Coordinates of C-alpha atoms and ligand atoms in Angstrom, one line a residue:
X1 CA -31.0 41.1 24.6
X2 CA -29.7 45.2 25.4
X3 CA -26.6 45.7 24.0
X4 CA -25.1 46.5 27.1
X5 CA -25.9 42.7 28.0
X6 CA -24.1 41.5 24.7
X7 CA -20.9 43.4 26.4
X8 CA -20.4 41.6 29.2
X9 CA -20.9 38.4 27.7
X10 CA -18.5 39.0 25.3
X11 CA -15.8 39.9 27.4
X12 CA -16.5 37.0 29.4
X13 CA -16.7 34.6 26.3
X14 CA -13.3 35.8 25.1
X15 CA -11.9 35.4 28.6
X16 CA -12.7 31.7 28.4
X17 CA -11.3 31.1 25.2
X18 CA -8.1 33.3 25.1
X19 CA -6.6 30.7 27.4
X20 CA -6.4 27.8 24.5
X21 CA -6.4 30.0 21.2
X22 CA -5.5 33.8 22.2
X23 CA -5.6 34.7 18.4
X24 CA -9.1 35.0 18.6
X25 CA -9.1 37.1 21.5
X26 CA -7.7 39.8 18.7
X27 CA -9.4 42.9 17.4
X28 CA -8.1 45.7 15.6
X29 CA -8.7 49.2 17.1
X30 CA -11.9 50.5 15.8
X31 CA -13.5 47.2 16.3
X32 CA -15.3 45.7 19.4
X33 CA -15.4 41.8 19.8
X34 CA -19.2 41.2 19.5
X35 CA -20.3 37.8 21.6
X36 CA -22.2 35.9 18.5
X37 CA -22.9 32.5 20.9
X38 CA -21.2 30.1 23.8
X39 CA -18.4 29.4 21.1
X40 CA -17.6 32.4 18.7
X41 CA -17.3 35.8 19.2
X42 CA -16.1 38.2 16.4
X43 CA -14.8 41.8 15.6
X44 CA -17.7 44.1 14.2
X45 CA -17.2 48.2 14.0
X46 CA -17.2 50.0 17.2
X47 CA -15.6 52.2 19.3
X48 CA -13.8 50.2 22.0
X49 CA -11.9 47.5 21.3
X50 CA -11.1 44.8 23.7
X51 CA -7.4 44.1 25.0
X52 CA -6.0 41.6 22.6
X53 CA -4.4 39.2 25.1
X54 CA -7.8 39.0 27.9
X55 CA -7.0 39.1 31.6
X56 CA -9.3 37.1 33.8
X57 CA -12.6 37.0 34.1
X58 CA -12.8 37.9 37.7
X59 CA -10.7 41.1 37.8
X60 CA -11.3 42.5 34.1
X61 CA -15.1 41.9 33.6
X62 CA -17.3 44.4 35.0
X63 CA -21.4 44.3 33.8
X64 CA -22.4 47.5 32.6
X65 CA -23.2 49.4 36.0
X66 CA -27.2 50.3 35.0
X67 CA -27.6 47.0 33.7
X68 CA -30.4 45.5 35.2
X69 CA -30.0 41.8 33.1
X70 CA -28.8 39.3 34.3
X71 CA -26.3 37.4 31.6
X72 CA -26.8 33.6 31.3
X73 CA -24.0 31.8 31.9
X74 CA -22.0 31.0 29.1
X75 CA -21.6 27.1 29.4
X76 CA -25.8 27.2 28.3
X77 CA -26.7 27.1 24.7
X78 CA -27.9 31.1 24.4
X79 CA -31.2 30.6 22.3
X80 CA -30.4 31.7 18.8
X81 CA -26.9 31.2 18.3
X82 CA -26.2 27.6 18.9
X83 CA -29.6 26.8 18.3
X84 CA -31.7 24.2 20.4
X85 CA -29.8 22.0 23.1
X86 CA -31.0 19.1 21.8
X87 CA -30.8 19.9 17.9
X88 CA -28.0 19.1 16.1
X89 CA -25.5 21.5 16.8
X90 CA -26.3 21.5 20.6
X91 CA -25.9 17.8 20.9
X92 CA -22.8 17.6 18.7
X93 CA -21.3 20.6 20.9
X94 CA -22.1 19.1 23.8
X95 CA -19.2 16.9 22.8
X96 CA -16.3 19.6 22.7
X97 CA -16.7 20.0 19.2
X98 CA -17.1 23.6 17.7
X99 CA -20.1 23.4 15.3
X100 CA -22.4 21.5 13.4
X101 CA -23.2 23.6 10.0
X102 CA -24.5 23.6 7.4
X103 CA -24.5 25.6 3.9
X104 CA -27.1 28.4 2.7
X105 CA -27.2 31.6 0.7
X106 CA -29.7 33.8 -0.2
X107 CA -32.5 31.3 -1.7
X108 CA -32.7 29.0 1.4
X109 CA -32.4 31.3 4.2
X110 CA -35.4 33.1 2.3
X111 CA -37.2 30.0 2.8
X112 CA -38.9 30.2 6.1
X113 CA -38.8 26.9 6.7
X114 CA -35.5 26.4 5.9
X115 CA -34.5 29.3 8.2
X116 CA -36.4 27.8 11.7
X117 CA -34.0 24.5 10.6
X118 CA -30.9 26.8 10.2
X119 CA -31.6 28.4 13.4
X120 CA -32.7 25.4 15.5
X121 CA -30.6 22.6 14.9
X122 CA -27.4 24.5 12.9
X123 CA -24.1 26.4 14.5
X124 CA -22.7 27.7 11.5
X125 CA -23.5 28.5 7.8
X126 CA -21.0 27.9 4.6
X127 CA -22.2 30.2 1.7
X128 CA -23.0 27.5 -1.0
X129 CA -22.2 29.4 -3.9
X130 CA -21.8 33.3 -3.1
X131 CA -18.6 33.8 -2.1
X132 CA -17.6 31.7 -4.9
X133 CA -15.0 33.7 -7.0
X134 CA -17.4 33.9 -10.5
X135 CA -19.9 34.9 -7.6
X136 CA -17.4 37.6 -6.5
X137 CA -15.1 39.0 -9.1
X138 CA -16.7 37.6 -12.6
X139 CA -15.0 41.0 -14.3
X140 CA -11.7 41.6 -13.2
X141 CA -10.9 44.0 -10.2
X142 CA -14.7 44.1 -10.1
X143 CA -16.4 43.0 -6.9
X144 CA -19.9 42.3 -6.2
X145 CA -20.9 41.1 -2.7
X146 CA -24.5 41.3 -2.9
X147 CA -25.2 37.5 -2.3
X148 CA -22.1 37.0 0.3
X149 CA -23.0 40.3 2.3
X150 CA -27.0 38.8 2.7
X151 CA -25.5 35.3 4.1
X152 CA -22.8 36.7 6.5
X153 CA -25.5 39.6 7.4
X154 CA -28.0 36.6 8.1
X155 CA -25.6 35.0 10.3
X156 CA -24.5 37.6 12.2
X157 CA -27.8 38.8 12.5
X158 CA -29.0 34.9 13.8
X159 CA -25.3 34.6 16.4
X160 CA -24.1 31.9 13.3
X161 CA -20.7 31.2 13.4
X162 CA -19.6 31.5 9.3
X163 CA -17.5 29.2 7.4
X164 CA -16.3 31.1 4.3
X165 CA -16.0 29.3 1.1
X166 CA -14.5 29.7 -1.0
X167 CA -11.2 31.4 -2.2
X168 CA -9.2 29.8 -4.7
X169 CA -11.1 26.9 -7.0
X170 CA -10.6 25.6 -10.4
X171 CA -14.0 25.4 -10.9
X172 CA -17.0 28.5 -10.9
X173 CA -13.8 30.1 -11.8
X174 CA -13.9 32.9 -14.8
X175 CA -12.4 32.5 -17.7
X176 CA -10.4 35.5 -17.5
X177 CA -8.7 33.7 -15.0
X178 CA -8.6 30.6 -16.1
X179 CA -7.0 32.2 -19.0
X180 CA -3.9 33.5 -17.6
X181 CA -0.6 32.4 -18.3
X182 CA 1.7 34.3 -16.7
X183 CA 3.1 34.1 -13.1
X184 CA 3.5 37.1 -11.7
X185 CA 0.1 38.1 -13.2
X186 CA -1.5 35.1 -11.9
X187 CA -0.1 36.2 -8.2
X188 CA -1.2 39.3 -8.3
X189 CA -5.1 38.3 -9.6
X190 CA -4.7 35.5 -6.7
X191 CA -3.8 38.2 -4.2
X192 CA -6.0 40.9 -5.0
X193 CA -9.0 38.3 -5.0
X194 CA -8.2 36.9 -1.5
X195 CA -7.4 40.8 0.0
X196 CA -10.5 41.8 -1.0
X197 CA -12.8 38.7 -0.5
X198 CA -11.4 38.1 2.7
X199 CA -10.6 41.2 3.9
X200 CA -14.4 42.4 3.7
X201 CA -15.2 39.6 6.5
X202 CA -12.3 40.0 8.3
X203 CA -12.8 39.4 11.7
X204 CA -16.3 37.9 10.8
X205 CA -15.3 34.8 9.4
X206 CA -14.1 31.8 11.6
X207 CA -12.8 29.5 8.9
X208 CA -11.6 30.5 5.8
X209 CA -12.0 27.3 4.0
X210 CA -11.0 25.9 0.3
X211 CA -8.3 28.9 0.7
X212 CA -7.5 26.3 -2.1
X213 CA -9.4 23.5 -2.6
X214 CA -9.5 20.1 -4.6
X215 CA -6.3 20.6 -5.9
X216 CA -5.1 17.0 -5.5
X217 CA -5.8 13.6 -8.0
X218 CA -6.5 10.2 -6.6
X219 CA -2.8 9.5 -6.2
X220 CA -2.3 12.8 -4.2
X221 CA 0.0 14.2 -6.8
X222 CA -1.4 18.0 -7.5
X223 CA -4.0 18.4 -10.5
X224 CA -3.7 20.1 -13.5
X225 CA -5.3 23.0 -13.4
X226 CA -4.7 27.0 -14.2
X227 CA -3.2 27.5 -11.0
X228 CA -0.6 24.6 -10.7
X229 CA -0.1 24.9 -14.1
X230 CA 1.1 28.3 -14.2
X231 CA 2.7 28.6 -10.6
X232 CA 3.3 25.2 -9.6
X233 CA 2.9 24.3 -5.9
X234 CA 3.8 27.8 -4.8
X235 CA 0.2 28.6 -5.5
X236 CA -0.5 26.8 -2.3
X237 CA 1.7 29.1 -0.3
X238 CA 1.0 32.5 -1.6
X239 CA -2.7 31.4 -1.3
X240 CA -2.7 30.9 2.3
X241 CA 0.0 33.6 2.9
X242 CA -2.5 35.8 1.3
X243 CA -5.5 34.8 3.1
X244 CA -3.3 34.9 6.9
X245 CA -2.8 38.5 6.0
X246 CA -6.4 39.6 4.9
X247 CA -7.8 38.1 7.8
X248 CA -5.3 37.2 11.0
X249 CA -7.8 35.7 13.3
X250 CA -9.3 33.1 10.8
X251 CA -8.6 29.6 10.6
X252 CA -6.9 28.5 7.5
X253 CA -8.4 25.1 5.8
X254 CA -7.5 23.3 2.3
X255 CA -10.3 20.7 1.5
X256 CA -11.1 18.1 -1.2
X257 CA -13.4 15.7 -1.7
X258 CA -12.8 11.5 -2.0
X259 CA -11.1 11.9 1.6
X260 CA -13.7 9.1 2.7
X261 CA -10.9 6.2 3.6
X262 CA -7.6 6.5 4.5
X263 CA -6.6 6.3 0.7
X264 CA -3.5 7.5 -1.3
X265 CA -5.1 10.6 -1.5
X266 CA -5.6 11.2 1.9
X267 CA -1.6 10.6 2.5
X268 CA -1.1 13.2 -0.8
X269 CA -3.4 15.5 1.3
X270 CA -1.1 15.2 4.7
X271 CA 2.3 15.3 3.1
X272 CA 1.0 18.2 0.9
X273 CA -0.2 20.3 4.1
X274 CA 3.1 19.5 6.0
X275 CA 5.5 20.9 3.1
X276 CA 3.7 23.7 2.9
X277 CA 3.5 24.6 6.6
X278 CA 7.3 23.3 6.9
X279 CA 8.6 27.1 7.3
X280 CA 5.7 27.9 9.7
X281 CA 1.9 27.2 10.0
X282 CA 0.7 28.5 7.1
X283 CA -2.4 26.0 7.4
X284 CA -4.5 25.3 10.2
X285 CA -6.8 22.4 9.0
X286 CA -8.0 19.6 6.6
X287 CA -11.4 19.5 5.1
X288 CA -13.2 15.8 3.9
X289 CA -16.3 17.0 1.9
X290 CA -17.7 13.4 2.2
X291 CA -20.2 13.2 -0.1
X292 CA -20.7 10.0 0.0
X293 CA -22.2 7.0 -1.8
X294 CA -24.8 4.9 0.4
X295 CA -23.1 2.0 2.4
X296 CA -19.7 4.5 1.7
X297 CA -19.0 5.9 5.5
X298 CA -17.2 2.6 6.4
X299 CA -13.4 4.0 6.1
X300 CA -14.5 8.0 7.9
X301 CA -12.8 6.9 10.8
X302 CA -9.8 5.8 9.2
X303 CA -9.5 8.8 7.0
X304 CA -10.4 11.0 10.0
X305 CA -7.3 9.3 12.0
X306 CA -4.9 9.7 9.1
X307 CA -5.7 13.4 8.8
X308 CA -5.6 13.7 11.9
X309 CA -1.6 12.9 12.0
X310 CA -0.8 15.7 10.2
X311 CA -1.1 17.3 13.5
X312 CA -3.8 20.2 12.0
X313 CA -7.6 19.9 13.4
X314 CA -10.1 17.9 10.6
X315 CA -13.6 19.0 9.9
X316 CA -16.2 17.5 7.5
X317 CA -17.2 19.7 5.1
X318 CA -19.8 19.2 2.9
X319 CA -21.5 16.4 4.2
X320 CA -24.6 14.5 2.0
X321 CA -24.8 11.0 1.6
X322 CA -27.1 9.3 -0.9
X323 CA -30.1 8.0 0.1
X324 CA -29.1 9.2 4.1
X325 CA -29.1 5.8 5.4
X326 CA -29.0 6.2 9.1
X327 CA -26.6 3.7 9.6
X328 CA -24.1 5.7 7.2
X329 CA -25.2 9.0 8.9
X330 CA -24.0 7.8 12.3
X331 CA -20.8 6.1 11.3
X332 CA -19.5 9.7 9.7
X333 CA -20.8 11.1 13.2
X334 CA -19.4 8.5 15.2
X335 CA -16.3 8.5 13.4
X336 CA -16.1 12.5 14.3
X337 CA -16.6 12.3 17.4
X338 CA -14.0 9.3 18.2
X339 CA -11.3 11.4 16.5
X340 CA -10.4 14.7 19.2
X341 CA -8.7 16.5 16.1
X342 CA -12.3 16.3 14.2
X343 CA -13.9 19.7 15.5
X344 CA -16.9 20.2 13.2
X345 CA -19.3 18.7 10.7
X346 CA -21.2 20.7 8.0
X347 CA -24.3 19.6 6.2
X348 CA -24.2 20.3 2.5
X349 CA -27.9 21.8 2.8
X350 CA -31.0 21.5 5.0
X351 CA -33.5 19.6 2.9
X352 CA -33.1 17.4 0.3
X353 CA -35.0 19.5 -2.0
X354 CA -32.4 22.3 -2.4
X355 CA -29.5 19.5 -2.6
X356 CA -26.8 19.7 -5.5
X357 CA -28.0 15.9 -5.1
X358 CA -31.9 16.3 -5.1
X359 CA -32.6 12.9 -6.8
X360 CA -30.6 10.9 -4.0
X361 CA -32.4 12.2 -1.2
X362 CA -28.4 12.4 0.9
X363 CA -29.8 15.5 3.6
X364 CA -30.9 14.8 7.2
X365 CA -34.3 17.1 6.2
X366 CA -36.6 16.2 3.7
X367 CA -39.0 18.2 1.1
X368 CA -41.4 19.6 3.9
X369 CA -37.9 20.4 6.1
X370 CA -38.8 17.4 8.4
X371 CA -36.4 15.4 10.0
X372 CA -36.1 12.0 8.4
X373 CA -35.2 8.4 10.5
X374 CA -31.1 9.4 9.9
X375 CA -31.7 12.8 11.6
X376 CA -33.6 10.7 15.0
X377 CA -30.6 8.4 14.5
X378 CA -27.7 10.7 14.7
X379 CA -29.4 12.8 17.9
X380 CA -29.9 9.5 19.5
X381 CA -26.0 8.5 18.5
X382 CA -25.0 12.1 20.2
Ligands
G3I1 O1 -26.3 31.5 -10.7 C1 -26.8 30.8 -11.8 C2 -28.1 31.4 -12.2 O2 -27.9 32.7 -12.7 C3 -28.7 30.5 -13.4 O3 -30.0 31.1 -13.7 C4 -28.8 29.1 -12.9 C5 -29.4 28.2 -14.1 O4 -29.1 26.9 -13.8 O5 -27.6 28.6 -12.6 C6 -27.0 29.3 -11.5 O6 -25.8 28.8 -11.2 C7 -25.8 27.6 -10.5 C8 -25.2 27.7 -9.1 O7 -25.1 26.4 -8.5 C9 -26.0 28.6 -8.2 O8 -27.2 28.1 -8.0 C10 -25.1 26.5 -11.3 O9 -25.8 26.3 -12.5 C11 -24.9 25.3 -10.6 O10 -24.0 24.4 -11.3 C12 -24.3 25.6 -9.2 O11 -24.1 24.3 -8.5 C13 -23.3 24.4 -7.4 C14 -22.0 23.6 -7.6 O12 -21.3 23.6 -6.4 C15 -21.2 24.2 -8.7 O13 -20.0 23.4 -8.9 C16 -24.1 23.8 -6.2 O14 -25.2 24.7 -5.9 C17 -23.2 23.7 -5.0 O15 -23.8 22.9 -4.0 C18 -21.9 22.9 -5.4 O16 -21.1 22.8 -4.2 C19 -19.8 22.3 -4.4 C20 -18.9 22.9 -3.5 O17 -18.9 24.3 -3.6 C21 -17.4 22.4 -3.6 N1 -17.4 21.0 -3.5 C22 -18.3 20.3 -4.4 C23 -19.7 20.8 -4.2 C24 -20.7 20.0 -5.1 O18 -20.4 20.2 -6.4

């Protein structure tokens, strides 16, 4: 594809979406928003930026004059980006939903094989571990993006949307963090982590996820842990006030895990997110990891509904389930798609050999990076 042909498609692209969610439409000057596929564009270095509120297509969008391609239109899967029309991603987006995705870093997209699967049937990548702050700032005030910079390269590189995770976590956490004591110091290590994390993708990044993350018990009282314990539940607020300033245009999710029914956590979870966006929208979705046990999708849809009231869009995060029944497999898709709010899914890996959970088998691709019965059940359910 010329560049002159990414362009126009662009311009288009934003067009289309400014209408629901003109934030995205936004670039700063010195930026140009780059078309990555039919869903996501994003803000990369250049020399002209776009308008940030988009006029319409028909009196604003004018194809380079020597081009000589002709742009497809933008309701088709591009090749690349979205992958195949019939993978994953391109059924589950054929819904209305945003993205089927699934986590990667530098070891699996290295693996070939793994790669064709992340390109064919996957819309987005989650860096499993890289972005990860002992990945990012194990010595204080000392950042190393090696392993982030290869997955987000990798993805714009391949027209993946990226799901950036993540930013404040109790655990993978340093010690000289975990070690603090003091609030204002805390604040200031919290702030300086999420400027610089976040602010190197800004404008690349369409979800900024686990801004905090598993921070609730069972009950859905907050945990103890460094950050609640020094700064109470203000450590919610400056986290995402931090992260809406490093990077404007991305969406803002808190996540935990044992969302799986609509359980007493799940209500901790909704009141939690509307105190904290009480004074103004602060955060701009819920994320259910849903690693689940087999037979354990039964209550998705329930927990996906009760999410759901908090009034913020719901996407499933980290999704494995052991032993990747297809029955279970389609009840968590099923369940997504029956909820509006529920706008994307994201596999927690490709093949079941590169799983956190290896010995249960819980990914739609096995060893070889075949599909297995619960992947032809959850195309056939879409
Ligand atoms: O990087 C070191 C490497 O230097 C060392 O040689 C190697 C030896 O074992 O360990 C490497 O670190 C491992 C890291 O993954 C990177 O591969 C850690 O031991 C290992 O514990 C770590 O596991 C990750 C786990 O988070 C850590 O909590 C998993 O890959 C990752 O899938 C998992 O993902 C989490 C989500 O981020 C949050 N939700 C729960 C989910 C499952 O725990």
């Amino acid at each position: 594809m010329s560049s002159k042909l990414v362009v126009f498609v662009t311009l288009a692209v934003v067009a289309q979406r400014a209408a629901s969610v003109a934030v995205w439409g936004q670039c700063d000057a010195g930026s140009v928003c780059t078309f990555s596929n039919a869903y996501y564009s994003q803000c990369l270095p250049g020399t002209a930026a776009p308008t940030t509120t988009t006029p319409p297509v028909t009196t604003t969008v004018v194809p380079p004059p020597s081009s000589t391609v002709v742009p497809p239109p933008v309701t088709s899967a591009p090749s690349g980006g979205t992958g195949s029309a019939t993978g994953l991603n391109g059924k589950f987006t054929s819904h209305g939903k945003k993205f089927w995705g699934s986590c990667a870093d530098s070891g699996t997209i290295g693996i070939a094989a793994n790669a064709a699967v992340l390109k064919s049937d996957f819309g987005a990548v989650t860096p499993e571990n890289s972005m990860k702050w002992d990945a990012t700032e194990n010595v204080q005030n000392q950042f190393t993006f090696s392993g982030s910079d290869a997955l987000v390269n990798w993805a714009v590189s391949n027209g993946k949307m990226i799901r950036a995770h993540t930013l404040v976590w109790h655990s993978q956490l340093p010690t000289w963090v975990s070690n603090i004591n003091d609030k204002n110091t805390l604040t200031a290590v919290i702030k300086n982590h999420i400027s610089n994390v976040a602010g190197r993708y800004k404008g690349k990044v369409y979800i900024l996820t686990n801004t905090p993350s598993e921070i609730l018990n069972e009950d859905g009282t907050l945990a103890s842990q460094v950050f609640f314990n020094v700064l109470g539940e203000s450590f919610v607020s400056i986290a995402f006030q931090a992260a809406r300033a490093a990077d404007p245009t991305a969406k803002l999710y808190i996540n935990d895990f044992n969302l799986d029914s609509n359980n007493a956590k799940v209500q901790g979870m909704v009141a939690l997110v509307k105190r904290t966006n009480a004074g103004g929208q602060l955060i701009d979705g819920i994320g259910t990891q849903m690693h689940l046990s087999a037979g354990g999708a039964g209550g998705a849809q329930a927990a996906l509904t009760a999410l759901a009231a908090s009034g913020l869009e719901v996407a499933i995060t980290e999704l494995d389930i052991a032993g990747a029944a297809p029955a279970d497999y389609t009840a968590v898709v099923k369940a997504c798609l029956a909820v509006p709010s529920c706008v994307s899914i994201t596999s927690w890996g490709v093949s079941d050999t590169n799983s956190w959970r290896a010995s249960s088998a819980p990914l739609l691709f096995d060893a070889n990076y075949k599909p297995k019965a619960a992947y032809n059940a959850v195309i056939a359910a879409m």
